[in-house]
Short mmCIF file of C-alpha atoms in Angstrom, two decimals:
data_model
loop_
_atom_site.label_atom_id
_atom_site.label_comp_id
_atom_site.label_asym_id
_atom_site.label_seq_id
_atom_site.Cartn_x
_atom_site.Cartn_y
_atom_site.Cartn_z
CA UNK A 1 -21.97 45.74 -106.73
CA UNK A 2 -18.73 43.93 -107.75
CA UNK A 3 -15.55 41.96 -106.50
CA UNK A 4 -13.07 44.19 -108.03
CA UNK A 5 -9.60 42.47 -108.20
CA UNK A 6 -6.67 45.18 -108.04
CA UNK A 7 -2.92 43.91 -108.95
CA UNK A 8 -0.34 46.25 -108.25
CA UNK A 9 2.98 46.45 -106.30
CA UNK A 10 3.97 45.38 -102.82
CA UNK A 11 7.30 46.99 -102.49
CA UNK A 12 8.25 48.22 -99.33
CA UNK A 13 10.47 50.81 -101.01
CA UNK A 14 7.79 52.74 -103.60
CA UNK A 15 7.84 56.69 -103.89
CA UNK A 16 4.83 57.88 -101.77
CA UNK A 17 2.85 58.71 -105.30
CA UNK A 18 2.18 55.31 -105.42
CA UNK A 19 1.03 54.38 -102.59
CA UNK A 20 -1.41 57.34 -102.65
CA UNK A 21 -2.68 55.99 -105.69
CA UNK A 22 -3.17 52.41 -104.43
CA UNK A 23 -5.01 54.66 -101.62
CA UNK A 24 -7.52 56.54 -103.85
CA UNK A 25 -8.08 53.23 -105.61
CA UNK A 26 -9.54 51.25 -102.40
CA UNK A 27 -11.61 54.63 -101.38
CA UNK A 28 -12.89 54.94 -105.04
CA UNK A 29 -13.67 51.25 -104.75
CA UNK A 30 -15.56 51.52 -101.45
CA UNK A 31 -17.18 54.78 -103.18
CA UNK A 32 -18.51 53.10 -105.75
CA UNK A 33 -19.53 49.98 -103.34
CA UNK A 34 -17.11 48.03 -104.50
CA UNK A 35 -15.24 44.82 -102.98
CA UNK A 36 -11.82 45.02 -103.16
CA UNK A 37 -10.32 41.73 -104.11
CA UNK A 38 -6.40 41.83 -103.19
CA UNK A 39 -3.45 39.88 -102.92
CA UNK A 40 -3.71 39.84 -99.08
CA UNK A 41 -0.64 41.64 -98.09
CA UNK A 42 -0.32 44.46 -96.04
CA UNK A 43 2.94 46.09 -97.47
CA UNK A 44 3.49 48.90 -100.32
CA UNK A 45 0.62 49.50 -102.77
CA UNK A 46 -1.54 46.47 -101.83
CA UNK A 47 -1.20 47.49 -98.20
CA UNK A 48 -2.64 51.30 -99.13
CA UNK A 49 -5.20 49.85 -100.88
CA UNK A 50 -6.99 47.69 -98.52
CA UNK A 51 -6.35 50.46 -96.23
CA UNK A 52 -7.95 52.99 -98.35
CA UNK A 53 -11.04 50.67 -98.87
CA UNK A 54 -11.45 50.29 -95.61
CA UNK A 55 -11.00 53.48 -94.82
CA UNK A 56 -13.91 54.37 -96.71
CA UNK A 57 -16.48 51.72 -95.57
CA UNK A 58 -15.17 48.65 -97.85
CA UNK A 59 -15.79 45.11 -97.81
CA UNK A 60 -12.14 43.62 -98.14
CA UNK A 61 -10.85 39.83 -99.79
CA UNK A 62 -7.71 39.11 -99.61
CA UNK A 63 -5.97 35.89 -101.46
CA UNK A 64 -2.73 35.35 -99.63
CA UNK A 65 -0.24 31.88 -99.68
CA UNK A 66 0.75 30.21 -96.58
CA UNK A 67 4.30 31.31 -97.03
CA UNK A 68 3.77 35.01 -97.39
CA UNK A 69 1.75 34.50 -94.44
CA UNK A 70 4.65 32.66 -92.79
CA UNK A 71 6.71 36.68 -93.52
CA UNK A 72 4.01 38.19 -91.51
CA UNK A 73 2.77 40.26 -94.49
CA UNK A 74 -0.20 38.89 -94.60
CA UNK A 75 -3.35 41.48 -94.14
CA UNK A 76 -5.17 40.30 -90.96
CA UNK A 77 -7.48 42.96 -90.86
CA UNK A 78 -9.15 41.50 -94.47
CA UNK A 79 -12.89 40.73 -94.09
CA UNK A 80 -12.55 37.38 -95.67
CA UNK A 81 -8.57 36.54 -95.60
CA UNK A 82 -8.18 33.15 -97.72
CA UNK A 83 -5.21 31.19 -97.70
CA UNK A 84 -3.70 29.03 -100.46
CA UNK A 85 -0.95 26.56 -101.03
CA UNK A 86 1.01 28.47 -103.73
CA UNK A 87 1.12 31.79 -105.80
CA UNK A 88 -0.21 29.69 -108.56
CA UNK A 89 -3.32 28.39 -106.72
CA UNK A 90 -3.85 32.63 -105.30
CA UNK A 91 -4.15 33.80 -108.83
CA UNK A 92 -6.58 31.34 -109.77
CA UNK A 93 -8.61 31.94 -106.39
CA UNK A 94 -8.10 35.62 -107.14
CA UNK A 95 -9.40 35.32 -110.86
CA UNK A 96 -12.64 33.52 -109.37
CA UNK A 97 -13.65 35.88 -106.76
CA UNK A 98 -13.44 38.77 -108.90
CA UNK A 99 -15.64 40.55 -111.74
CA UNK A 100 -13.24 42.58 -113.15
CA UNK A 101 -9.39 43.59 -112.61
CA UNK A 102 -7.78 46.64 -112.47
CA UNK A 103 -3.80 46.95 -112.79
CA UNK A 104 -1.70 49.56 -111.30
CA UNK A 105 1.36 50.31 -111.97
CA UNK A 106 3.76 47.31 -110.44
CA UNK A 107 6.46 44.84 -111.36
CA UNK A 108 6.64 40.87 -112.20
CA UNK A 109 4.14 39.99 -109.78
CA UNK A 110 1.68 42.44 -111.04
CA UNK A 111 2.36 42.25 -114.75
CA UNK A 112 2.01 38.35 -114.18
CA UNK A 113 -1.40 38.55 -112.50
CA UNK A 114 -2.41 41.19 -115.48
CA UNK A 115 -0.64 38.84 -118.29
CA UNK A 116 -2.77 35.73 -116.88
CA UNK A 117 -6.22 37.31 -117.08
CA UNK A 118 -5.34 38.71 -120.22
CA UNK A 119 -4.52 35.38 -121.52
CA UNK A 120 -7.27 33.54 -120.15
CA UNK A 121 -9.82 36.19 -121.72
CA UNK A 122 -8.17 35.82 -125.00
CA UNK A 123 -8.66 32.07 -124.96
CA UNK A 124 -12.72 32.78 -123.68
CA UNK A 125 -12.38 31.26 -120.50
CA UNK A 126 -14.24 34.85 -119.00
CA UNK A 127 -15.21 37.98 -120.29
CA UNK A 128 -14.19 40.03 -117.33
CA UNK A 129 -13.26 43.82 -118.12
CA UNK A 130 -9.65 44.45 -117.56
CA UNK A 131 -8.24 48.14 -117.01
CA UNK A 132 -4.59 48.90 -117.22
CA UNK A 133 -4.35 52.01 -114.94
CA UNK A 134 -1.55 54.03 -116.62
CA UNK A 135 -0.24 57.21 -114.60
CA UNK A 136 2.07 59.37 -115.93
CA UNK A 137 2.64 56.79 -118.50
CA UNK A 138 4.07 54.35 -116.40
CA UNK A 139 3.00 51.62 -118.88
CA UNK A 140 3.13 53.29 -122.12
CA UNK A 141 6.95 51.36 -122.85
CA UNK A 142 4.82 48.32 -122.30
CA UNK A 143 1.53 49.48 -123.94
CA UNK A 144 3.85 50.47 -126.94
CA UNK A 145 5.73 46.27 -127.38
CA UNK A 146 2.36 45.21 -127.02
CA UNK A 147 1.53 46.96 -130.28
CA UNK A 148 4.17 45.83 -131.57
CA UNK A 149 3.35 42.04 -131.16
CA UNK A 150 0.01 42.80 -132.92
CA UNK A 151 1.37 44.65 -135.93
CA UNK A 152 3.80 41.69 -136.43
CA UNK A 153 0.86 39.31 -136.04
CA UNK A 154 1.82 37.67 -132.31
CA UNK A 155 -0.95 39.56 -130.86
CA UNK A 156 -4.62 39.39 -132.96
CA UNK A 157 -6.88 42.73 -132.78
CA UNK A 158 -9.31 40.95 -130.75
CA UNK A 159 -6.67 40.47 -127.79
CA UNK A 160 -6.36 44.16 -127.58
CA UNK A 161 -9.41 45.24 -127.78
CA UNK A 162 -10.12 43.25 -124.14
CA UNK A 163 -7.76 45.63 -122.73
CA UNK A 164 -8.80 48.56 -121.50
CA UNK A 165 -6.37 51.63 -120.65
CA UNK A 166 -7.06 54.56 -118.18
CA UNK A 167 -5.41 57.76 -117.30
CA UNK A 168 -6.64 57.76 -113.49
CA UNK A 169 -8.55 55.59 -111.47
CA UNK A 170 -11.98 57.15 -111.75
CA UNK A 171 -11.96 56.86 -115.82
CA UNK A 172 -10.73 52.96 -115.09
CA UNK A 173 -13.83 52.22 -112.36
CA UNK A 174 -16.15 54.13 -114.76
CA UNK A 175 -15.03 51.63 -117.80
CA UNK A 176 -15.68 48.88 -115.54
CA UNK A 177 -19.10 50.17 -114.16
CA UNK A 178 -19.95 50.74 -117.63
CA UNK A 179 -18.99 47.14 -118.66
CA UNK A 180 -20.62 45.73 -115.47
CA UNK A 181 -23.95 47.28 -115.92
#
């Protein structure tokens, strides 16, 4: 099976929807028989994730800095727990342990883990499928300025097209199994 990379939020202070969707991710994961590949925090949405994968039987990675270590939010539990230097040097570890990436809904950290991928797969460095989970249309303001960069030519066809969008995590792990396979 694969190393599937989730970004998503690790706010402390996140309505209890979300973290019950970072939940049903990791079980879904483990389901499927997944590796979840996470941020290695224990806090807010990546917290309930690696807790729902485990939960449900799965293997867990997490990519954590020293410093966020140092704030004791690190996820000890992880099967594998790897620490870098910087955040910089985490995304990059991150990127290689995975096969594919799956965004939740979350702020700058997680929109900057999505936005590198993205890049990187425009540019050819990996074809890795990339799902934008969007609940409730939590990212349709964002989906929508994307679109907008491609119909003023910032953005060519191509770069959307790697993009995938789901409704709910099933239909996002069922574009990636279908990728994968």
């Amino acid at each position: 099976m694969a190393n599937v990379c989730v970004f998503c939020a690790s706010s402390r202070t996140l309505d209890a929807r979300w973290l019950a969707l970072a939940t049903e991710t990791g079980e879904e994961l483990a389901r499927r028989g997944h590796t979840l590949v996470s941020g290695g925090g224990c806090v807010g949405m990546m917290g309930a994730v690696v807790q729902g994968a485990r939960a449900a039987g799965g293997r867990t990675v997490g990519v954590i800095p020293q410093s966020l270590v140092d704030l004791e939010v690190a996820d000890l539990d992880s099967d594998e727990l790897l620490v870098t230097d910087s955040l910089a040097s985490r995304k990059t570890l991150m990127d290689e342990k995975s096969d594919a990436f799956v965004a939740l809904p979350g702020g700058l950290g997680t929109l900057d883990e999505l936005f590198e991928v993205w890049t990187t797969a425009t540019l050819a460095l990996h074809a890795k499928p990339m799902v934008i989970v969007d609940v409730d249309g939590f990212y349709r303001p964002l989906l929508d300025w994307i679109r907008g960069l491609g119909e003023q030519q910032f953005l060519k066809p191509a770069a959307l097209d790697l993009l995938m969008v789901a409704d709910s995590v099933p239909a996002a792990l069922d574009l990636i199994d279908a990728r994968l396979t």
